[in-house]
Amino acid sequence: MEKTFFIIKPDGVRRSLIGHVIARVEIRGFTLEKLEMRDVSREMLDRHYADLVDKPFYPEIVSYMTSGPVVIGVLKGSDVIHSWRKMMGATNPSDALPGTIRGDFAHASDDGSVENIVHGSDSTESAAREIALWFN
Ligand code: IDP
Ligand code: MG
């Protein structure tokens, strides 16, 4: 059975949306295989977002993702990588459709940051890499 890695980001935790996000996982019928609250170190973030560290907006990501605790977890189910990405919605909350987590719980900010409640692995390879990184 396929597995994916997810994060409820600091804005989701701060806004008391943990239960709302987990409820969607449970109602959809995916198995919650791991769930844990964590503080994120800069080192962990650099490894997690290795493909983004050279982007001009990476400092925004760092201040956002280290602004408070996150909830991390692993979901299991058929086609869960793709399905979870669909449940999250588009990266930019202003493009995320209603019915998605980002489209229902987030909106665009005017300070350049993209605070969008959740993360999900985008491929089989990144799911395996991210699960090993966060849970080993
Ligand atoms: P994803 O989370 O939908 O996979 P990615 O492109 O992998 O989107 O970007 C990772 C995260 O980095 C996004 O979820 C968002 O929080 C942040 N981010 C992406 N693009 C920007 C940007 O242009 N400015 C600031 N933050 C960004
Ligand atoms: Mg991504």
PDB file of C-alpha atoms and ligand atoms in Angstrom:
ATOM      1  CA  MET A   1       0.000   0.000   0.000  1.00  0.00           C
ATOM      2  CA  GLU A   2       1.297   3.463  -0.916  1.00  0.00           C
ATOM      3  CA  LYS A   3       2.457   5.919   1.764  1.00  0.00           C
ATOM      4  CA  THR A   4       2.870   9.680   1.807  1.00  0.00           C
ATOM      5  CA  PHE A   5       4.358  12.206   4.212  1.00  0.00           C
ATOM      6  CA  PHE A   6       2.417  15.240   5.398  1.00  0.00           C
ATOM      7  CA  ILE A   7       2.938  18.299   7.599  1.00  0.00           C
ATOM      8  CA  ILE A   8       0.344  20.480   9.276  1.00  0.00           C
ATOM      9  CA  LYS A   9       2.386  23.682   9.103  1.00  0.00           C
ATOM     10  CA  PRO A  10       2.741  26.274  11.914  1.00  0.00           C
ATOM     11  CA  ASP A  11      -0.258  28.327  10.686  1.00  0.00           C
ATOM     12  CA  GLY A  12      -2.457  25.218  10.807  1.00  0.00           C
ATOM     13  CA  VAL A  13      -1.365  24.404  14.359  1.00  0.00           C
ATOM     14  CA  ARG A  14      -1.620  28.041  15.501  1.00  0.00           C
ATOM     15  CA  ARG A  15      -5.147  28.354  14.096  1.00  0.00           C
ATOM     16  CA  SER A  16      -6.337  25.140  15.788  1.00  0.00           C
ATOM     17  CA  LEU A  17      -6.870  23.327  12.474  1.00  0.00           C
ATOM     18  CA  ILE A  18      -5.173  20.037  13.419  1.00  0.00           C
ATOM     19  CA  GLY A  19      -8.510  18.355  14.065  1.00  0.00           C
ATOM     20  CA  HIS A  20     -10.076  19.742  10.881  1.00  0.00           C
ATOM     21  CA  VAL A  21      -7.205  18.426   8.745  1.00  0.00           C
ATOM     22  CA  ILE A  22      -7.079  15.012  10.441  1.00  0.00           C
ATOM     23  CA  ALA A  23     -10.869  14.705  10.152  1.00  0.00           C
ATOM     24  CA  ARG A  24     -10.576  15.011   6.360  1.00  0.00           C
ATOM     25  CA  VAL A  25      -8.003  12.202   6.320  1.00  0.00           C
ATOM     26  CA  GLU A  26     -10.266   9.990   8.403  1.00  0.00           C
ATOM     27  CA  ILE A  27     -13.449  10.782   6.482  1.00  0.00           C
ATOM     28  CA  ARG A  28     -11.639  10.101   3.197  1.00  0.00           C
ATOM     29  CA  GLY A  29     -10.679   6.720   4.647  1.00  0.00           C
ATOM     30  CA  PHE A  30      -6.884   6.915   4.575  1.00  0.00           C
ATOM     31  CA  THR A  31      -4.938   5.237   7.355  1.00  0.00           C
ATOM     32  CA  LEU A  32      -3.051   7.520   9.716  1.00  0.00           C
ATOM     33  CA  GLU A  33       0.090   5.491  10.214  1.00  0.00           C
ATOM     34  CA  LYS A  34       2.181   8.018  12.156  1.00  0.00           C
ATOM     35  CA  LEU A  35       1.364  11.328  13.849  1.00  0.00           C
ATOM     36  CA  GLU A  36       3.656  13.532  15.919  1.00  0.00           C
ATOM     37  CA  MET A  37       4.072  17.155  17.016  1.00  0.00           C
ATOM     38  CA  ARG A  38       7.546  18.601  16.408  1.00  0.00           C
ATOM     39  CA  ASP A  39       9.603  21.769  16.496  1.00  0.00           C
ATOM     40  CA  VAL A  40      11.388  22.137  13.156  1.00  0.00           C
ATOM     41  CA  SER A  41      15.112  22.905  13.081  1.00  0.00           C
ATOM     42  CA  ARG A  42      16.737  24.911  10.318  1.00  0.00           C
ATOM     43  CA  GLU A  43      18.856  21.837   9.486  1.00  0.00           C
ATOM     44  CA  MET A  44      15.778  19.636   9.023  1.00  0.00           C
ATOM     45  CA  LEU A  45      14.074  22.279   6.901  1.00  0.00           C
ATOM     46  CA  ASP A  46      17.125  22.659   4.626  1.00  0.00           C
ATOM     47  CA  ARG A  47      17.113  18.911   4.031  1.00  0.00           C
ATOM     48  CA  HIS A  48      13.353  18.706   3.556  1.00  0.00           C
ATOM     49  CA  TYR A  49      13.282  21.616   1.082  1.00  0.00           C
ATOM     50  CA  ALA A  50      16.644  20.787  -0.531  1.00  0.00           C
ATOM     51  CA  ASP A  51      15.227  21.716  -3.960  1.00  0.00           C
ATOM     52  CA  LEU A  52      14.176  25.197  -2.734  1.00  0.00           C
ATOM     53  CA  VAL A  53      17.124  26.373  -0.588  1.00  0.00           C
ATOM     54  CA  ASP A  54      18.575  28.420  -3.454  1.00  0.00           C
ATOM     55  CA  LYS A  55      15.281  30.188  -4.282  1.00  0.00           C
ATOM     56  CA  PRO A  56      15.027  33.914  -3.442  1.00  0.00           C
ATOM     57  CA  PHE A  57      11.970  33.231  -1.266  1.00  0.00           C
ATOM     58  CA  TYR A  58      13.644  30.508   0.821  1.00  0.00           C
ATOM     59  CA  PRO A  59      14.148  32.910   3.804  1.00  0.00           C
ATOM     60  CA  GLU A  60      10.341  33.401   3.813  1.00  0.00           C
ATOM     61  CA  ILE A  61       9.894  29.634   4.022  1.00  0.00           C
ATOM     62  CA  VAL A  62      12.368  29.410   6.911  1.00  0.00           C
ATOM     63  CA  SER A  63      10.689  32.094   9.011  1.00  0.00           C
ATOM     64  CA  TYR A  64       7.249  30.634   8.264  1.00  0.00           C
ATOM     65  CA  MET A  65       8.110  27.002   8.944  1.00  0.00           C
ATOM     66  CA  THR A  66      10.049  27.737  12.153  1.00  0.00           C
ATOM     67  CA  SER A  67       7.415  30.133  13.555  1.00  0.00           C
ATOM     68  CA  GLY A  68       5.878  27.421  15.738  1.00  0.00           C
ATOM     69  CA  PRO A  69       5.413  23.684  16.154  1.00  0.00           C
ATOM     70  CA  VAL A  70       4.205  21.511  13.302  1.00  0.00           C
ATOM     71  CA  VAL A  71       2.401  18.183  13.171  1.00  0.00           C
ATOM     72  CA  ILE A  72       3.993  15.571  10.945  1.00  0.00           C
ATOM     73  CA  GLY A  73       2.608  12.239   9.866  1.00  0.00           C
ATOM     74  CA  VAL A  74       2.407   9.394   7.409  1.00  0.00           C
ATOM     75  CA  LEU A  75      -0.736   8.440   5.505  1.00  0.00           C
ATOM     76  CA  LYS A  76      -1.297   5.045   3.949  1.00  0.00           C
ATOM     77  CA  GLY A  77      -3.743   4.045   1.225  1.00  0.00           C
ATOM     78  CA  SER A  78      -4.301   3.366  -2.425  1.00  0.00           C
ATOM     79  CA  ASP A  79      -2.979   6.252  -4.572  1.00  0.00           C
ATOM     80  CA  VAL A  80      -2.591   8.328  -1.387  1.00  0.00           C
ATOM     81  CA  ILE A  81       0.282  10.506  -2.716  1.00  0.00           C
ATOM     82  CA  HIS A  82      -1.810  11.900  -5.562  1.00  0.00           C
ATOM     83  CA  SER A  83      -5.032  11.955  -3.532  1.00  0.00           C
ATOM     84  CA  TRP A  84      -3.496  13.917  -0.670  1.00  0.00           C
ATOM     85  CA  ARG A  85      -2.068  16.472  -3.118  1.00  0.00           C
ATOM     86  CA  LYS A  86      -5.595  16.893  -4.539  1.00  0.00           C
ATOM     87  CA  MET A  87      -7.048  17.231  -1.028  1.00  0.00           C
ATOM     88  CA  MET A  88      -4.460  19.961  -0.219  1.00  0.00           C
ATOM     89  CA  GLY A  89      -5.190  22.060  -3.306  1.00  0.00           C
ATOM     90  CA  ALA A  90      -2.929  24.455  -5.190  1.00  0.00           C
ATOM     91  CA  THR A  91       0.227  25.847  -3.535  1.00  0.00           C
ATOM     92  CA  ASN A  92      -0.979  29.449  -3.615  1.00  0.00           C
ATOM     93  CA  PRO A  93      -4.169  29.707  -1.533  1.00  0.00           C
ATOM     94  CA  SER A  94      -5.644  32.177  -4.017  1.00  0.00           C
ATOM     95  CA  ASP A  95      -5.484  29.432  -6.673  1.00  0.00           C
ATOM     96  CA  ALA A  96      -6.724  26.662  -4.361  1.00  0.00           C
ATOM     97  CA  LEU A  97     -10.283  25.583  -5.065  1.00  0.00           C
ATOM     98  CA  PRO A  98     -13.000  25.535  -2.404  1.00  0.00           C
ATOM     99  CA  GLY A  99     -13.296  21.983  -1.094  1.00  0.00           C
ATOM    100  CA  THR A 100      -9.537  21.661  -0.744  1.00  0.00           C
ATOM    101  CA  ILE A 101      -7.748  22.227   2.567  1.00  0.00           C
ATOM    102  CA  ARG A 102      -5.852  25.240   1.254  1.00  0.00           C
ATOM    103  CA  GLY A 103      -8.939  26.565  -0.543  1.00  0.00           C
ATOM    104  CA  ASP A 104     -11.115  26.256   2.551  1.00  0.00           C
ATOM    105  CA  PHE A 105      -8.693  27.230   5.331  1.00  0.00           C
ATOM    106  CA  ALA A 106      -6.171  29.679   3.819  1.00  0.00           C
ATOM    107  CA  HIS A 107      -6.073  32.878   1.811  1.00  0.00           C
ATOM    108  CA  ALA A 108      -3.364  34.860   0.056  1.00  0.00           C
ATOM    109  CA  SER A 109      -1.140  37.076   2.191  1.00  0.00           C
ATOM    110  CA  ASP A 110       0.242  40.436   1.080  1.00  0.00           C
ATOM    111  CA  ASP A 111       3.697  40.051   2.711  1.00  0.00           C
ATOM    112  CA  GLY A 112       5.134  37.619   0.141  1.00  0.00           C
ATOM    113  CA  SER A 113       4.866  34.524   2.303  1.00  0.00           C
ATOM    114  CA  VAL A 114       2.784  31.565   1.142  1.00  0.00           C
ATOM    115  CA  GLU A 115       1.145  30.207   4.276  1.00  0.00           C
ATOM    116  CA  ASN A 116      -0.939  27.270   3.163  1.00  0.00           C
ATOM    117  CA  ILE A 117      -1.633  24.984   6.154  1.00  0.00           C
ATOM    118  CA  VAL A 118      -0.299  21.688   4.824  1.00  0.00           C
ATOM    119  CA  HIS A 119       2.512  19.888   3.033  1.00  0.00           C
ATOM    120  CA  GLY A 120       2.345  16.643   1.092  1.00  0.00           C
ATOM    121  CA  SER A 121       4.968  14.672  -0.796  1.00  0.00           C
ATOM    122  CA  ASP A 122       4.744  15.205  -4.555  1.00  0.00           C
ATOM    123  CA  SER A 123       6.015  11.824  -5.856  1.00  0.00           C
ATOM    124  CA  THR A 124       6.867   8.262  -4.860  1.00  0.00           C
ATOM    125  CA  GLU A 125      10.514   9.277  -4.568  1.00  0.00           C
ATOM    126  CA  SER A 126       9.898  12.332  -2.393  1.00  0.00           C
ATOM    127  CA  ALA A 127       7.480  10.373  -0.169  1.00  0.00           C
ATOM    128  CA  ALA A 128      10.136   7.731   0.511  1.00  0.00           C
ATOM    129  CA  ARG A 129      12.805  10.387   1.035  1.00  0.00           C
ATOM    130  CA  GLU A 130      10.666  12.535   3.358  1.00  0.00           C
ATOM    131  CA  ILE A 131       9.386   9.615   5.467  1.00  0.00           C
ATOM    132  CA  ALA A 132      12.974   8.432   5.971  1.00  0.00           C
ATOM    133  CA  LEU A 133      14.159  11.970   6.751  1.00  0.00           C
ATOM    134  CA  TRP A 134      11.504  12.807   9.364  1.00  0.00           C
ATOM    135  CA  PHE A 135      10.932   9.409  10.959  1.00  0.00           C
ATOM    136  CA  ASN A 136      14.412   7.845  11.078  1.00  0.00           C
TER     137      ASN A 136
HETATM  138  P1  IDP B   1       3.868  22.659  -2.493  1.00  0.00           P
HETATM  139  O1  IDP B   1       3.880  22.874  -0.986  1.00  0.00           O
HETATM  140  O2  IDP B   1       2.493  22.870  -3.055  1.00  0.00           O
HETATM  141  O3  IDP B   1       4.481  21.356  -2.905  1.00  0.00           O
HETATM  142  P2  IDP B   1       6.328  23.968  -3.382  1.00  0.00           P
HETATM  143  O4  IDP B   1       6.520  24.653  -4.676  1.00  0.00           O
HETATM  144  O5  IDP B   1       7.004  22.649  -3.168  1.00  0.00           O
HETATM  145  O6  IDP B   1       4.748  23.842  -3.136  1.00  0.00           O
HETATM  146  O7  IDP B   1       6.810  24.999  -2.270  1.00  0.00           O
HETATM  147  C1  IDP B   1       6.957  24.584  -0.928  1.00  0.00           C
HETATM  148  C2  IDP B   1       6.377  25.642  -0.006  1.00  0.00           C
HETATM  149  O8  IDP B   1       7.167  26.826  -0.086  1.00  0.00           O
HETATM  150  C3  IDP B   1       4.953  26.077  -0.361  1.00  0.00           C
HETATM  151  O9  IDP B   1       3.967  25.228   0.164  1.00  0.00           O
HETATM  152  C4  IDP B   1       4.910  27.470   0.255  1.00  0.00           C
HETATM  153  O10 IDP B   1       4.647  27.417   1.664  1.00  0.00           O
HETATM  154  C5  IDP B   1       6.328  27.970   0.038  1.00  0.00           C
HETATM  155  N1  IDP B   1       6.440  28.760  -1.206  1.00  0.00           N
HETATM  156  C6  IDP B   1       6.332  28.303  -2.487  1.00  0.00           C
HETATM  157  N2  IDP B   1       6.482  29.295  -3.377  1.00  0.00           N
HETATM  158  C7  IDP B   1       6.685  30.414  -2.645  1.00  0.00           C
HETATM  159  C8  IDP B   1       6.920  31.803  -3.011  1.00  0.00           C
HETATM  160  O11 IDP B   1       6.960  32.184  -4.182  1.00  0.00           O
HETATM  161  N3  IDP B   1       7.079  32.679  -1.972  1.00  0.00           N
HETATM  162  C9  IDP B   1       7.058  32.297  -0.660  1.00  0.00           C
HETATM  163  N4  IDP B   1       6.846  31.008  -0.281  1.00  0.00           N
HETATM  164  C10 IDP B   1       6.664  30.081  -1.259  1.00  0.00           C
HETATM  165 MG    MG B   2       6.458  20.675  -2.811  1.00  0.00          MG
END
